[in-house]
Coordinates of C-alpha atoms and ligand atoms in Angstrom, one line a residue:
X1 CA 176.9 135.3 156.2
X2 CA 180.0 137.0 155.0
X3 CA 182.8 136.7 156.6
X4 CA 184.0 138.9 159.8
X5 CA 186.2 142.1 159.1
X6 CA 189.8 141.8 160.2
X7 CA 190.0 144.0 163.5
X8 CA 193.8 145.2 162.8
X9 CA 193.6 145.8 158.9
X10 CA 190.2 147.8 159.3
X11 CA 192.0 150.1 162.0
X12 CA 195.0 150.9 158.6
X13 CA 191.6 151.5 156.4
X14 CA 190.5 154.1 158.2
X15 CA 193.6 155.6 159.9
X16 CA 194.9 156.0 156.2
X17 CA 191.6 158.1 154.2
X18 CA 189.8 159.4 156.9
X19 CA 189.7 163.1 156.2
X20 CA 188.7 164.7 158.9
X21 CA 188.1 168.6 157.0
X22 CA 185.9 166.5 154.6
X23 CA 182.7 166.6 154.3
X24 CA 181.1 165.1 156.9
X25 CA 177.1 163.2 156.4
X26 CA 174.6 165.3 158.4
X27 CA 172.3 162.9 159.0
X28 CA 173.6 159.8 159.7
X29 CA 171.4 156.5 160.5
X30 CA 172.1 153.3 161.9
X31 CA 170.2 149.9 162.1
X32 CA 172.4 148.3 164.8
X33 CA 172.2 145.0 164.2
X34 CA 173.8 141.5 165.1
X35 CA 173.5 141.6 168.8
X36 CA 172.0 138.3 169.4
X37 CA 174.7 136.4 166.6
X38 CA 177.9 138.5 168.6
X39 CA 176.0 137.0 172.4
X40 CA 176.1 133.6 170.5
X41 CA 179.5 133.2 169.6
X42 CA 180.5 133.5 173.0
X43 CA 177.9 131.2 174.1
X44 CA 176.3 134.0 176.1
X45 CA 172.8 134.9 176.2
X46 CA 170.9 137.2 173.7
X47 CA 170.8 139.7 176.6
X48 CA 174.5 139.8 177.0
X49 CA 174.8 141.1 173.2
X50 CA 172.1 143.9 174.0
X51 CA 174.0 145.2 176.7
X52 CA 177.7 144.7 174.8
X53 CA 175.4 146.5 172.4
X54 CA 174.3 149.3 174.8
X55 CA 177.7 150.3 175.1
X56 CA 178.7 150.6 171.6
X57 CA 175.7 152.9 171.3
X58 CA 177.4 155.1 174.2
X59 CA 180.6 154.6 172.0
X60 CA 179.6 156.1 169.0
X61 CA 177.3 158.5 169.6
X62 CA 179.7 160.6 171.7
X63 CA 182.4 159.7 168.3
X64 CA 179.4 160.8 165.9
X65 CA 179.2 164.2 168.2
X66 CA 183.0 164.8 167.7
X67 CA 183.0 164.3 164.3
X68 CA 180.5 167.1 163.7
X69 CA 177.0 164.8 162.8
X70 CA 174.2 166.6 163.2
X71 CA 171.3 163.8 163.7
X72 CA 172.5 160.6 164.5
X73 CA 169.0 158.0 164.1
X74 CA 169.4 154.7 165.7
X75 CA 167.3 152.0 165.2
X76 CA 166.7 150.4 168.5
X77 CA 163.0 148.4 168.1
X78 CA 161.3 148.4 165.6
X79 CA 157.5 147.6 165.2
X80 CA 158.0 144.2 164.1
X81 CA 160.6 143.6 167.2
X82 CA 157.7 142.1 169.3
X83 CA 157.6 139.3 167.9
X84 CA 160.7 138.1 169.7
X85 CA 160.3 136.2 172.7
X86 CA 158.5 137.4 176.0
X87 CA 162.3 137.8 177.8
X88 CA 163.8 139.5 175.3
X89 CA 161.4 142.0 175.0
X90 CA 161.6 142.8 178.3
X91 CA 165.0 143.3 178.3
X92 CA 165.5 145.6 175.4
X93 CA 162.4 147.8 177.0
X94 CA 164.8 147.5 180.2
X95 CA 167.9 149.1 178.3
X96 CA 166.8 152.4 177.6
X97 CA 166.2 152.8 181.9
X98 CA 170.6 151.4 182.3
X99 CA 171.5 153.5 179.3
X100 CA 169.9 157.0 180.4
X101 CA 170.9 156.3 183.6
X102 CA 174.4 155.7 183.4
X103 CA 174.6 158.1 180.1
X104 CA 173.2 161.2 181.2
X105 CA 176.4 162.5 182.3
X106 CA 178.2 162.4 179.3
X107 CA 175.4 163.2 177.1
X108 CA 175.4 166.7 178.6
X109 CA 178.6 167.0 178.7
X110 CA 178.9 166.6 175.3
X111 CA 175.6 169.3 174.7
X112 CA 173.6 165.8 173.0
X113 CA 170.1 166.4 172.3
X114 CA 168.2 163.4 172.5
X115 CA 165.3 162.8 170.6
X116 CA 163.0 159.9 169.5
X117 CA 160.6 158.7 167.2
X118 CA 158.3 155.3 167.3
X119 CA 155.1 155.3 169.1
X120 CA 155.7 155.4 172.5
X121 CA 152.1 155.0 173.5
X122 CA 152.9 151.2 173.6
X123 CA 156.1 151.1 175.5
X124 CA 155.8 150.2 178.6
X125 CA 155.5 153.0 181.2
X126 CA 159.2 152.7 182.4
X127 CA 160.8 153.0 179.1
X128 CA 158.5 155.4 178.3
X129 CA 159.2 157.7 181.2
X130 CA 162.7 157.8 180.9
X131 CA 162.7 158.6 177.1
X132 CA 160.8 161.6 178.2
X133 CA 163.2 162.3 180.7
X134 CA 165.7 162.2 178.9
X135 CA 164.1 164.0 176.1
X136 CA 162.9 167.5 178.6
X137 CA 166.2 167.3 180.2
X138 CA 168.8 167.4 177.0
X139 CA 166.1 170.1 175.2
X140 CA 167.8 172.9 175.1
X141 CA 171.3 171.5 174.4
X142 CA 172.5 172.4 171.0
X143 CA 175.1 170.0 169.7
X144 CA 174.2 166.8 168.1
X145 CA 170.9 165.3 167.8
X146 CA 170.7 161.9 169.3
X147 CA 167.1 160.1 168.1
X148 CA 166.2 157.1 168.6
X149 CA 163.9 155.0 167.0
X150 CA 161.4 153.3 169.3
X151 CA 158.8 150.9 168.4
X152 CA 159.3 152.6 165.3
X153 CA 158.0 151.2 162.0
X154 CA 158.6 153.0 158.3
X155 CA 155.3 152.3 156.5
X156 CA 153.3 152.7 160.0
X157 CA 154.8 156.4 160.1
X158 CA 153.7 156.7 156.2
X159 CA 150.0 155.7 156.9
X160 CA 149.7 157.9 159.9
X161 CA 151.2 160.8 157.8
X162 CA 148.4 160.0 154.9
X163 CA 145.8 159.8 157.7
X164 CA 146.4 163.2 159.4
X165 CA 146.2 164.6 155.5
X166 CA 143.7 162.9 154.8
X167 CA 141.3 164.2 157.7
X168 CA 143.0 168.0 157.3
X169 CA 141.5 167.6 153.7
X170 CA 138.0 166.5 154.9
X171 CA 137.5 169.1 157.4
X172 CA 138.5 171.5 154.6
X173 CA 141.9 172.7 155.8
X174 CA 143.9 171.7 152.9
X175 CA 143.2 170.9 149.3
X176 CA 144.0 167.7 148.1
X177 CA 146.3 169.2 144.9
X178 CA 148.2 171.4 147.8
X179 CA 149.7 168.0 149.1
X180 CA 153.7 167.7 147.9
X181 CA 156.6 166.4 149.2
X182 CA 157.2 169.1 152.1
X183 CA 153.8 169.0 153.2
X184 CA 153.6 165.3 153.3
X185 CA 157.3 165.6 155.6
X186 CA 156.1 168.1 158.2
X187 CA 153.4 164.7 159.1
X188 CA 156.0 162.4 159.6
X189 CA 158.1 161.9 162.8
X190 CA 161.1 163.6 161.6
X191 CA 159.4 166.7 160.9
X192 CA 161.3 168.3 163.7
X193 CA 164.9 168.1 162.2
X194 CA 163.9 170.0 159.5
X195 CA 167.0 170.5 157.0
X196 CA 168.4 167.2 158.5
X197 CA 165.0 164.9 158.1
X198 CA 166.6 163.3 155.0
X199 CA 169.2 160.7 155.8
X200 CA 172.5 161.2 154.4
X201 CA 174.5 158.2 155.8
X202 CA 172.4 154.7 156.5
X203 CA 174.7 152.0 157.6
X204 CA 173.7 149.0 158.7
X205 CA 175.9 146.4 160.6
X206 CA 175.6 142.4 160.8
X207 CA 176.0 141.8 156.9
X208 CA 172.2 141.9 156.3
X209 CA 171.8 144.2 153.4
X210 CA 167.8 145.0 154.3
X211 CA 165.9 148.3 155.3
X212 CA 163.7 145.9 157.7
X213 CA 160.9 148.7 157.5
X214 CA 163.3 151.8 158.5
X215 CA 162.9 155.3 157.7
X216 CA 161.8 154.6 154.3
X217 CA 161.0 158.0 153.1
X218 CA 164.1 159.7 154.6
X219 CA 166.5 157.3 153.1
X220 CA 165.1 157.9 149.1
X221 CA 168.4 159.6 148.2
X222 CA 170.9 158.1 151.6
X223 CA 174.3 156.8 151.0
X224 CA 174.0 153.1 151.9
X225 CA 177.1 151.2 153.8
X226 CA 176.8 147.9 155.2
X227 CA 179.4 146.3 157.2
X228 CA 180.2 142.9 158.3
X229 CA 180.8 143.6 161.6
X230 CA 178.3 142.6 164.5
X231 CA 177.0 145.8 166.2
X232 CA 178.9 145.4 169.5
X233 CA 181.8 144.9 167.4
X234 CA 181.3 148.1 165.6
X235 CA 183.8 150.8 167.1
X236 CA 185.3 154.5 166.2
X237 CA 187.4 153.4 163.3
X238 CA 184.5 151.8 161.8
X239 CA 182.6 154.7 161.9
X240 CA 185.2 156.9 160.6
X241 CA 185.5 154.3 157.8
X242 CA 182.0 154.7 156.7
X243 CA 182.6 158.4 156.8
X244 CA 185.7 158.0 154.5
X245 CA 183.3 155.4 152.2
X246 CA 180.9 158.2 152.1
X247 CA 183.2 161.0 151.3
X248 CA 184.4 159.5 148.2
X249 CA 180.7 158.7 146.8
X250 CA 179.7 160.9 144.7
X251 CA 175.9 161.9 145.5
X252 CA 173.9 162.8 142.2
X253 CA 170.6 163.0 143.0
X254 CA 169.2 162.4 139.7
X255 CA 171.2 165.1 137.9
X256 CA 174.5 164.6 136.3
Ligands
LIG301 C1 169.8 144.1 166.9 O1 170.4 142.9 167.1 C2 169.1 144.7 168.1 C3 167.6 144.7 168.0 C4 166.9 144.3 166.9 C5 166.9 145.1 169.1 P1 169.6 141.5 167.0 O2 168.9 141.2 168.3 O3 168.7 141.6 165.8 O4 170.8 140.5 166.7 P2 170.8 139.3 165.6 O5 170.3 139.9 164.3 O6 169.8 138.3 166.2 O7 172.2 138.8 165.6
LIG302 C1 166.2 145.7 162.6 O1 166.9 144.5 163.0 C2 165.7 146.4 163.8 C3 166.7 146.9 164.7 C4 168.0 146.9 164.6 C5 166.1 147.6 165.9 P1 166.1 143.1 163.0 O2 167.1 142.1 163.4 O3 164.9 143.2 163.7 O4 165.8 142.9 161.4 P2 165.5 141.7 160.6 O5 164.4 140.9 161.3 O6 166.7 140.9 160.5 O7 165.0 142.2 159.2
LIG303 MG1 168.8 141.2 163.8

């Protein structure tokens, strides 16, 4: 694994290009990753780095929100996540019940709309229930969009996209040569943000440089930034140094 940024120097970085009238990624997504590696170098448990983790997630979504993101998409679990052991499981379905809890507050204070995608079906009923909660009470607050990604799995939201077309086409309701790329979009589980369902920002934190099955047709034409750092370790002035990465990437989009 690469080696860890220097706290102090990143802080410079980012103090020094950060434009704040610049422009500013839309839709920014995050696979937040490194939680159980920042737990073990402080010989703590995996747990311990979910909930140091939780609290970077409070961290910067309410930074994200100031800095004018529309969507901010955080990958939380992913469909592949239950593998992990019995305990763990457990305790990342627990999270979401601490974070909304404590969190609410804030979130409406700072007009967050939160949002999710995944299949929530399989969570069980407590997670579940406050996700929806927390979903019908932040709905008609206007500022940024805070989705999370539940039990949520990139080629399993493809498939169920192609099934729903498919069966519109054999009861008749849509012909197969009708099928293009906004179509296909309005059957996957971003539909909702409309302008913002594309990613503009993915970062992914830990040093892994991987999708691990994440919003794979929304990040065809993203910005990619990995850092180093460990998730929990991730703070403001690493955000605002991926926005300051991304500002000076020049986004081409096939043309010239
Ligand atoms: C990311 O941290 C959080 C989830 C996947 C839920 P990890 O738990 O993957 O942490 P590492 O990768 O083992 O360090
Ligand atoms: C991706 O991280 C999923 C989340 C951050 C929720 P993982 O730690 O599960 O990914 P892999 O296994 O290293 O690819
Ligand atoms: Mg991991």
């Amino acid at each position: 694994m690469k080696e860890i940024n220097n706290i102090e120097s990143r802080t410079e970085d980012a103090k020094e290009y950060f434009d704040a009238t610049g422009l500013i990624p839309e839709h920014v997504a995050i696979i937040m990753d490194g939680n159980g590696r920042w737990a073990k170098k402080r010989q703590l448990k995996r747990s311990a780095g979910h909930k140091a983790g939780m609290d970077q997630v409070k961290t910067i979504a309410k930074h994200a929100s100031k800095r004018g993101v529309k969507v901010l998409t955080l990958y939380a679990f992913s469909t592949e996540n239950w593998k992990r052991p019995l305990n763990e499981v457990n305790y990342l379905m627990q999270l979401p019940v601490d974070f909304f809890s404590s969190f609410m507050p804030e979130i409406m204070e700072a007009d967050i709309k939160v949002m999710m995608i995944g299949h929530p079906s399989d969570l069980p009923k407590k997670t579940r229930k406050v996700m929806e909660k927390a979903i019908e009470e932040t709905k008609d607050n206007n500022g940024m969009v805070l989705n999370f990604a539940v039990n949520y799995g990139g080629r399993k939201e493809i498939l169920d996209a192609v099934k729903e077309i498919a069966i519109m086409v054999e009861k008749g309701a849509l012909k197969a040569d009708k099928i293009n790329e906004k179509v296909f979009e309005e059957h996957l589980m971003t539909s909702s943000l409309s302008e913002q369902q594309n990613v503009d920002l993915m970062i992914r934190t830990s040093g892994e440089e991987r999708l691990s099955n994440f919003l794979l047709w929304q990040n065809a034409y993203s910005e990619f930034h990995f850092s180093s750092l460990l998730w929990p370790d991730f703070g403001e002035v690493d955000f605002d140094e991926a926005l300051r990465i991304y500002q000076k990437r020049n986004r081409r989009f096939g043309g010239l």
